[in-house]
Short mmCIF file of C-alpha atoms in Angstrom, two decimals:
data_model
loop_
_atom_site.label_atom_id
_atom_site.label_comp_id
_atom_site.label_asym_id
_atom_site.label_seq_id
_atom_site.Cartn_x
_atom_site.Cartn_y
_atom_site.Cartn_z
CA UNK A 1 5.14 -11.52 6.11
CA UNK A 2 7.85 -8.91 6.45
CA UNK A 3 10.54 -11.62 6.29
CA UNK A 4 8.91 -13.03 3.14
CA UNK A 5 8.72 -9.56 1.54
CA UNK A 6 12.40 -8.93 2.38
CA UNK A 7 13.49 -12.27 0.91
CA UNK A 8 11.44 -11.76 -2.26
CA UNK A 9 12.72 -8.18 -2.65
CA UNK A 10 16.30 -9.48 -2.42
CA UNK A 11 15.69 -12.05 -5.20
CA UNK A 12 17.27 -10.25 -8.17
CA UNK A 13 15.89 -12.74 -10.73
CA UNK A 14 12.34 -12.32 -9.41
CA UNK A 15 12.59 -8.53 -9.42
CA UNK A 16 14.04 -8.55 -12.96
CA UNK A 17 11.13 -10.74 -14.15
CA UNK A 18 8.61 -7.93 -13.63
CA UNK A 19 7.79 -6.15 -16.88
CA UNK A 20 7.99 -2.38 -16.35
CA UNK A 21 5.71 0.08 -18.11
CA UNK A 22 6.35 3.82 -18.23
CA UNK A 23 2.59 4.52 -18.39
CA UNK A 24 1.41 2.77 -15.23
CA UNK A 25 2.06 0.34 -12.43
CA UNK A 26 2.64 -3.31 -13.26
CA UNK A 27 2.35 -6.31 -10.98
CA UNK A 28 2.79 -10.05 -10.63
CA UNK A 29 0.96 -12.12 -8.07
CA UNK A 30 3.26 -14.24 -5.88
CA UNK A 31 2.65 -17.23 -3.64
CA UNK A 32 2.73 -15.71 -0.18
CA UNK A 33 3.51 -17.66 3.00
CA UNK A 34 0.79 -19.38 5.03
CA UNK A 35 -2.12 -18.54 2.76
CA UNK A 36 -1.22 -14.86 2.43
CA UNK A 37 -1.60 -12.83 -0.76
CA UNK A 38 1.59 -11.31 -2.20
CA UNK A 39 2.47 -9.00 -5.08
CA UNK A 40 5.56 -7.75 -6.90
CA UNK A 41 4.73 -4.19 -8.03
CA UNK A 42 6.50 -1.86 -10.47
CA UNK A 43 6.15 1.89 -9.95
CA UNK A 44 6.95 4.26 -12.84
CA UNK A 45 8.16 7.74 -11.87
CA UNK A 46 5.35 9.90 -10.49
CA UNK A 47 2.93 7.08 -9.64
CA UNK A 48 1.24 6.32 -6.34
CA UNK A 49 -1.64 4.51 -4.74
CA UNK A 50 -3.63 7.36 -3.24
CA UNK A 51 -4.88 7.04 0.34
CA UNK A 52 -6.27 3.57 1.10
CA UNK A 53 -6.53 0.77 3.63
CA UNK A 54 -6.43 -3.01 3.22
CA UNK A 55 -9.88 -4.06 4.35
CA UNK A 56 -8.79 -5.31 7.76
CA UNK A 57 -5.84 -7.39 6.59
CA UNK A 58 -2.38 -7.22 8.15
CA UNK A 59 0.38 -6.44 5.69
CA UNK A 60 4.02 -5.78 4.96
CA UNK A 61 5.97 -4.32 2.06
CA UNK A 62 9.62 -3.86 1.13
CA UNK A 63 11.28 -1.80 -1.58
CA UNK A 64 13.29 -4.01 -3.94
CA UNK A 65 14.71 -1.25 -6.14
CA UNK A 66 14.37 2.51 -6.43
CA UNK A 67 12.90 4.70 -3.71
CA UNK A 68 9.35 4.78 -2.39
CA UNK A 69 7.73 7.16 0.08
CA UNK A 70 4.98 6.07 2.43
CA UNK A 71 2.67 8.66 3.97
CA UNK A 72 0.73 7.06 6.82
CA UNK A 73 -1.60 8.00 9.65
CA UNK A 74 -0.30 7.12 13.12
CA UNK A 75 -3.80 6.61 14.48
CA UNK A 76 -6.23 3.74 14.63
CA UNK A 77 -8.82 4.65 12.00
CA UNK A 78 -12.20 2.97 12.43
CA UNK A 79 -12.91 0.83 9.38
CA UNK A 80 -16.66 1.34 9.22
CA UNK A 81 -19.44 3.71 10.20
CA UNK A 82 -18.12 6.98 8.80
CA UNK A 83 -17.76 8.83 5.49
CA UNK A 84 -15.79 11.89 6.67
CA UNK A 85 -13.29 11.99 9.51
CA UNK A 86 -11.37 14.94 10.93
CA UNK A 87 -7.82 13.86 11.73
CA UNK A 88 -6.12 14.92 14.94
CA UNK A 89 -3.02 17.06 14.76
CA UNK A 90 0.28 15.19 14.59
CA UNK A 91 -0.96 11.89 13.11
CA UNK A 92 1.01 12.18 9.87
CA UNK A 93 4.10 10.02 9.40
CA UNK A 94 6.37 9.76 6.38
CA UNK A 95 8.96 7.07 5.61
CA UNK A 96 11.47 6.92 2.78
CA UNK A 97 11.97 3.31 1.79
CA UNK A 98 15.24 2.53 0.02
CA UNK A 99 16.06 -0.97 -1.33
CA UNK A 100 15.74 -3.55 1.44
CA UNK A 101 13.72 -1.27 3.72
CA UNK A 102 10.10 -1.94 4.45
CA UNK A 103 7.53 -2.19 7.16
CA UNK A 104 4.74 -4.30 8.59
CA UNK A 105 1.34 -2.89 9.56
CA UNK A 106 -1.89 -3.89 11.24
CA UNK A 107 -5.49 -4.08 10.09
CA UNK A 108 -6.38 -0.41 10.64
CA UNK A 109 -3.49 1.05 8.63
CA UNK A 110 -4.33 3.91 6.26
CA UNK A 111 -1.55 5.09 3.93
CA UNK A 112 -0.43 6.03 0.47
CA UNK A 113 2.72 4.89 -1.32
CA UNK A 114 4.45 7.10 -3.90
CA UNK A 115 7.35 7.00 -6.31
CA UNK A 116 8.33 10.64 -6.59
CA UNK A 117 11.71 9.95 -8.18
CA UNK A 118 12.78 10.02 -11.84
CA UNK A 119 13.28 6.25 -12.13
CA UNK A 120 11.22 3.08 -11.68
CA UNK A 121 10.86 1.48 -8.28
CA UNK A 122 9.86 -2.13 -7.51
CA UNK A 123 8.42 -3.45 -4.25
CA UNK A 124 7.02 -6.63 -2.70
CA UNK A 125 3.73 -6.58 -0.73
CA UNK A 126 2.07 -9.33 1.33
CA UNK A 127 -1.32 -9.40 3.10
CA UNK A 128 -3.05 -11.79 5.48
CA UNK A 129 -5.76 -12.68 5.21
CA UNK A 130 -5.86 -12.09 1.44
CA UNK A 131 -7.40 -8.69 0.76
CA UNK A 132 -11.20 -8.88 1.15
CA UNK A 133 -11.51 -5.27 -0.05
CA UNK A 134 -9.72 -1.95 -0.20
CA UNK A 135 -11.18 1.37 0.85
CA UNK A 136 -10.02 4.43 -1.10
CA UNK A 137 -9.94 7.84 0.55
CA UNK A 138 -9.42 11.45 -0.46
CA UNK A 139 -7.72 13.89 1.83
CA UNK A 140 -8.00 17.65 2.10
CA UNK A 141 -5.94 19.07 4.96
CA UNK A 142 -7.06 17.28 8.12
CA UNK A 143 -10.21 15.81 6.55
CA UNK A 144 -10.17 12.21 5.35
CA UNK A 145 -13.17 11.16 3.23
CA UNK A 146 -14.16 7.64 2.21
CA UNK A 147 -14.62 7.72 -1.56
CA UNK A 148 -14.90 4.11 -2.70
CA UNK A 149 -14.78 0.50 -1.57
CA UNK A 150 -13.21 -1.92 -4.06
CA UNK A 151 -13.53 -5.71 -4.08
CA UNK A 152 -10.87 -8.11 -5.48
CA UNK A 153 -12.83 -8.74 -8.68
CA UNK A 154 -12.40 -5.03 -9.54
CA UNK A 155 -8.57 -5.09 -9.51
#
């Protein structure tokens, strides 16, 4: 999936085909490899995802243009059976993702992606299996709280 995301992010015509909106994120669904789900996403300045996971799917994403920041937890977070979780010290990781840079992740990955620059960013994301749900979290210091579970029909 990471190779697919890199190739799609390097496709200048594909990236240019995404309509950008200064008021919110935009996206186009792509045909991902091997039955995966893939998206081309536009990020206006100041936008982000908030803390979330991918419902047990593996994933990968690559910045196509602009600069994105990923804040992630370097810990295996249980996907069910809790509403509030106290995070251990030292689990926070941050990556700056310039064009062509990305990462792959496993099914227990909790993160947020942000565009904190003054210009649009575009990225390519792929997930396998296709996202069955997404869990949204809030975070206050070392406390992570499950706030909502979203299903694909809600996106």
